[in-house]
Amino acid sequence: QVQLVESGGGLVQPGGSLRLSCAPSGSPLDLYAIGWARQAPGKEREPVSLINNADGRTYYVDSVKGRFTISRDYRKNTVYLQMNDLKPEDTAVYYCAADLRVPDGIEEILIFKSWGQGTQVTVSS
């Protein structure tokens, strides 16, 4: 397992943008598949996006395609989730997750071994 340091999140109006950050503490970024899952009140945790460690392939859940972008910055050893055109239904606690496995699909993030503490994203007018 690896400790994940998360930042970002907050309150934004519909149509606004936020950026989440996640860094594996003390470990090189390229070892891990890293991404985010989210959990809204009363709902199950669902995958949002991830980037794999083999070839940098990115995955997105259908509801965020075209609005969210995941990327890696090796100099900062950090993964980012840029979230644009946010909608009220994006409101949730967002959790960063990482694993040494090479995922075949976005659903695999739900069984990743390492998880961050979570950050609240609220989209409301």
PDB file of C-alpha atoms in Angstrom:
ATOM      1  CA  GLN A   1       0.000   0.000   0.000  1.00  0.00           C
ATOM      2  CA  VAL A   2       1.010   3.625  -0.444  1.00  0.00           C
ATOM      3  CA  GLN A   3      -0.091   6.776   1.359  1.00  0.00           C
ATOM      4  CA  LEU A   4      -1.979   9.134  -0.934  1.00  0.00           C
ATOM      5  CA  VAL A   5      -1.980  12.880  -0.350  1.00  0.00           C
ATOM      6  CA  GLU A   6      -5.085  14.544  -1.741  1.00  0.00           C
ATOM      7  CA  SER A   7      -6.001  18.178  -2.251  1.00  0.00           C
ATOM      8  CA  GLY A   8      -8.568  20.237  -4.074  1.00  0.00           C
ATOM      9  CA  GLY A   9     -12.340  20.108  -3.926  1.00  0.00           C
ATOM     10  CA  GLY A  10     -14.740  22.675  -2.537  1.00  0.00           C
ATOM     11  CA  LEU A  11     -17.946  24.477  -3.420  1.00  0.00           C
ATOM     12  CA  VAL A  12     -18.614  25.615  -6.978  1.00  0.00           C
ATOM     13  CA  GLN A  13     -21.604  26.792  -8.964  1.00  0.00           C
ATOM     14  CA  PRO A  14     -23.019  24.676 -11.809  1.00  0.00           C
ATOM     15  CA  GLY A  15     -20.871  25.102 -14.887  1.00  0.00           C
ATOM     16  CA  GLY A  16     -17.797  25.855 -12.814  1.00  0.00           C
ATOM     17  CA  SER A  17     -14.478  24.041 -12.564  1.00  0.00           C
ATOM     18  CA  LEU A  18     -12.345  22.414  -9.893  1.00  0.00           C
ATOM     19  CA  ARG A  19      -9.089  20.493  -9.911  1.00  0.00           C
ATOM     20  CA  LEU A  20      -8.245  17.589  -7.630  1.00  0.00           C
ATOM     21  CA  SER A  21      -4.688  16.455  -6.929  1.00  0.00           C
ATOM     22  CA  CYS A  22      -3.326  13.167  -5.658  1.00  0.00           C
ATOM     23  CA  ALA A  23       0.269  12.245  -4.926  1.00  0.00           C
ATOM     24  CA  PRO A  24       1.718   8.903  -3.735  1.00  0.00           C
ATOM     25  CA  SER A  25       3.876   9.830  -0.769  1.00  0.00           C
ATOM     26  CA  GLY A  26       7.458   8.620  -1.073  1.00  0.00           C
ATOM     27  CA  SER A  27       6.856   6.481  -4.138  1.00  0.00           C
ATOM     28  CA  PRO A  28       7.399   7.125  -7.825  1.00  0.00           C
ATOM     29  CA  LEU A  29       4.262   7.944  -9.696  1.00  0.00           C
ATOM     30  CA  ASP A  30       4.831   5.614 -12.629  1.00  0.00           C
ATOM     31  CA  LEU A  31       4.509   2.481 -10.482  1.00  0.00           C
ATOM     32  CA  TYR A  32       0.830   3.014  -9.912  1.00  0.00           C
ATOM     33  CA  ALA A  33      -2.466   3.097 -11.645  1.00  0.00           C
ATOM     34  CA  ILE A  34      -4.156   6.088  -9.998  1.00  0.00           C
ATOM     35  CA  GLY A  35      -7.590   7.576 -10.210  1.00  0.00           C
ATOM     36  CA  TRP A  36     -10.714   8.708  -8.445  1.00  0.00           C
ATOM     37  CA  ALA A  37     -13.948   7.194  -7.298  1.00  0.00           C
ATOM     38  CA  ARG A  38     -16.786   9.170  -5.715  1.00  0.00           C
ATOM     39  CA  GLN A  39     -19.575   8.554  -3.280  1.00  0.00           C
ATOM     40  CA  ALA A  40     -22.694  10.661  -2.945  1.00  0.00           C
ATOM     41  CA  PRO A  41     -24.908  10.479   0.162  1.00  0.00           C
ATOM     42  CA  GLY A  42     -27.008   7.348   0.164  1.00  0.00           C
ATOM     43  CA  LYS A  43     -25.291   5.939  -2.916  1.00  0.00           C
ATOM     44  CA  GLU A  44     -22.610   3.373  -3.561  1.00  0.00           C
ATOM     45  CA  ARG A  45     -19.082   4.406  -4.420  1.00  0.00           C
ATOM     46  CA  GLU A  46     -18.658   4.653  -8.188  1.00  0.00           C
ATOM     47  CA  PRO A  47     -15.602   4.931 -10.448  1.00  0.00           C
ATOM     48  CA  VAL A  48     -14.914   8.314 -12.021  1.00  0.00           C
ATOM     49  CA  SER A  49     -11.585   8.160 -13.848  1.00  0.00           C
ATOM     50  CA  LEU A  50      -8.196   6.499 -13.762  1.00  0.00           C
ATOM     51  CA  ILE A  51      -4.888   6.471 -15.594  1.00  0.00           C
ATOM     52  CA  ASN A  52      -2.986   3.245 -15.873  1.00  0.00           C
ATOM     53  CA  ASN A  53       0.662   2.616 -15.152  1.00  0.00           C
ATOM     54  CA  ALA A  54       1.504   0.554 -18.239  1.00  0.00           C
ATOM     55  CA  ASP A  55       0.854   2.941 -21.083  1.00  0.00           C
ATOM     56  CA  GLY A  56      -0.894   5.965 -19.600  1.00  0.00           C
ATOM     57  CA  ARG A  57      -4.251   4.913 -20.960  1.00  0.00           C
ATOM     58  CA  THR A  58      -7.087   6.883 -19.390  1.00  0.00           C
ATOM     59  CA  TYR A  59     -10.564   5.746 -18.450  1.00  0.00           C
ATOM     60  CA  TYR A  60     -13.703   7.730 -17.651  1.00  0.00           C
ATOM     61  CA  VAL A  61     -17.186   6.885 -16.517  1.00  0.00           C
ATOM     62  CA  ASP A  62     -19.697   7.888 -19.191  1.00  0.00           C
ATOM     63  CA  SER A  63     -21.264  10.651 -17.097  1.00  0.00           C
ATOM     64  CA  VAL A  64     -18.014  12.677 -16.983  1.00  0.00           C
ATOM     65  CA  LYS A  65     -16.634  12.070 -20.465  1.00  0.00           C
ATOM     66  CA  GLY A  66     -15.881  15.333 -22.229  1.00  0.00           C
ATOM     67  CA  ARG A  67     -15.956  17.266 -18.933  1.00  0.00           C
ATOM     68  CA  PHE A  68     -13.242  15.684 -16.763  1.00  0.00           C
ATOM     69  CA  THR A  69      -9.597  15.146 -17.685  1.00  0.00           C
ATOM     70  CA  ILE A  70      -7.060  13.053 -15.770  1.00  0.00           C
ATOM     71  CA  SER A  71      -3.350  13.701 -16.210  1.00  0.00           C
ATOM     72  CA  ARG A  72       0.054  12.984 -14.648  1.00  0.00           C
ATOM     73  CA  ASP A  73       2.888  15.378 -13.847  1.00  0.00           C
ATOM     74  CA  TYR A  74       6.034  13.351 -13.247  1.00  0.00           C
ATOM     75  CA  ARG A  75       8.054  16.351 -12.106  1.00  0.00           C
ATOM     76  CA  LYS A  76       5.574  16.956  -9.307  1.00  0.00           C
ATOM     77  CA  ASN A  77       4.840  13.244  -8.829  1.00  0.00           C
ATOM     78  CA  THR A  78       1.162  14.118  -8.901  1.00  0.00           C
ATOM     79  CA  VAL A  79      -1.990  13.088 -10.736  1.00  0.00           C
ATOM     80  CA  TYR A  80      -4.667  15.682 -11.460  1.00  0.00           C
ATOM     81  CA  LEU A  81      -8.368  15.475 -12.186  1.00  0.00           C
ATOM     82  CA  GLN A  82      -9.532  18.608 -13.962  1.00  0.00           C
ATOM     83  CA  MET A  83     -13.302  18.868 -13.653  1.00  0.00           C
ATOM     84  CA  ASN A  84     -15.093  21.306 -15.949  1.00  0.00           C
ATOM     85  CA  ASP A  85     -18.761  22.090 -16.540  1.00  0.00           C
ATOM     86  CA  LEU A  86     -19.624  20.682 -13.140  1.00  0.00           C
ATOM     87  CA  LYS A  87     -23.203  19.643 -12.491  1.00  0.00           C
ATOM     88  CA  PRO A  88     -25.129  19.222  -9.218  1.00  0.00           C
ATOM     89  CA  GLU A  89     -25.072  15.450  -9.775  1.00  0.00           C
ATOM     90  CA  ASP A  90     -21.265  15.579  -9.512  1.00  0.00           C
ATOM     91  CA  THR A  91     -21.649  16.441  -5.825  1.00  0.00           C
ATOM     92  CA  ALA A  92     -19.912  13.728  -3.778  1.00  0.00           C
ATOM     93  CA  VAL A  93     -16.865  12.866  -1.731  1.00  0.00           C
ATOM     94  CA  TYR A  94     -14.081  12.115  -4.190  1.00  0.00           C
ATOM     95  CA  TYR A  95     -11.504   9.503  -3.189  1.00  0.00           C
ATOM     96  CA  CYS A  96      -8.123   9.062  -4.799  1.00  0.00           C
ATOM     97  CA  ALA A  97      -7.021   5.442  -5.153  1.00  0.00           C
ATOM     98  CA  ALA A  98      -3.878   3.680  -6.347  1.00  0.00           C
ATOM     99  CA  ASP A  99      -2.647   0.186  -7.025  1.00  0.00           C
ATOM    100  CA  LEU A 100       0.303  -1.605  -8.556  1.00  0.00           C
ATOM    101  CA  ARG A 101      -2.001  -3.654 -10.790  1.00  0.00           C
ATOM    102  CA  VAL A 102      -2.466  -2.738 -14.437  1.00  0.00           C
ATOM    103  CA  PRO A 103      -6.215  -2.274 -14.778  1.00  0.00           C
ATOM    104  CA  ASP A 104      -8.274  -3.573 -17.682  1.00  0.00           C
ATOM    105  CA  GLY A 105     -11.139  -1.210 -17.055  1.00  0.00           C
ATOM    106  CA  ILE A 106     -12.363   1.586 -14.863  1.00  0.00           C
ATOM    107  CA  GLU A 107     -14.363  -0.689 -12.550  1.00  0.00           C
ATOM    108  CA  GLU A 108     -11.130  -2.115 -11.161  1.00  0.00           C
ATOM    109  CA  ILE A 109     -10.501   1.064  -9.200  1.00  0.00           C
ATOM    110  CA  LEU A 110     -13.059  -0.130  -6.677  1.00  0.00           C
ATOM    111  CA  ILE A 111     -10.686  -2.919  -5.600  1.00  0.00           C
ATOM    112  CA  PHE A 112      -7.519  -0.820  -5.475  1.00  0.00           C
ATOM    113  CA  LYS A 113      -5.517  -1.316  -2.287  1.00  0.00           C
ATOM    114  CA  SER A 114      -4.595   2.271  -1.381  1.00  0.00           C
ATOM    115  CA  TRP A 115      -7.099   5.050  -0.746  1.00  0.00           C
ATOM    116  CA  GLY A 116      -6.888   8.720   0.169  1.00  0.00           C
ATOM    117  CA  GLN A 117      -8.938  10.386   2.878  1.00  0.00           C
ATOM    118  CA  GLY A 118     -11.440  11.854   0.427  1.00  0.00           C
ATOM    119  CA  THR A 119     -12.328  15.420  -0.467  1.00  0.00           C
ATOM    120  CA  GLN A 120     -15.778  16.981  -0.725  1.00  0.00           C
ATOM    121  CA  VAL A 121     -16.963  18.417  -4.034  1.00  0.00           C
ATOM    122  CA  THR A 122     -20.225  20.350  -3.872  1.00  0.00           C
ATOM    123  CA  VAL A 123     -21.885  21.792  -6.962  1.00  0.00           C
ATOM    124  CA  SER A 124     -24.682  24.145  -6.029  1.00  0.00           C
ATOM    125  CA  SER A 125     -26.049  27.572  -6.853  1.00  0.00           C
TER     126      SER A 125
END
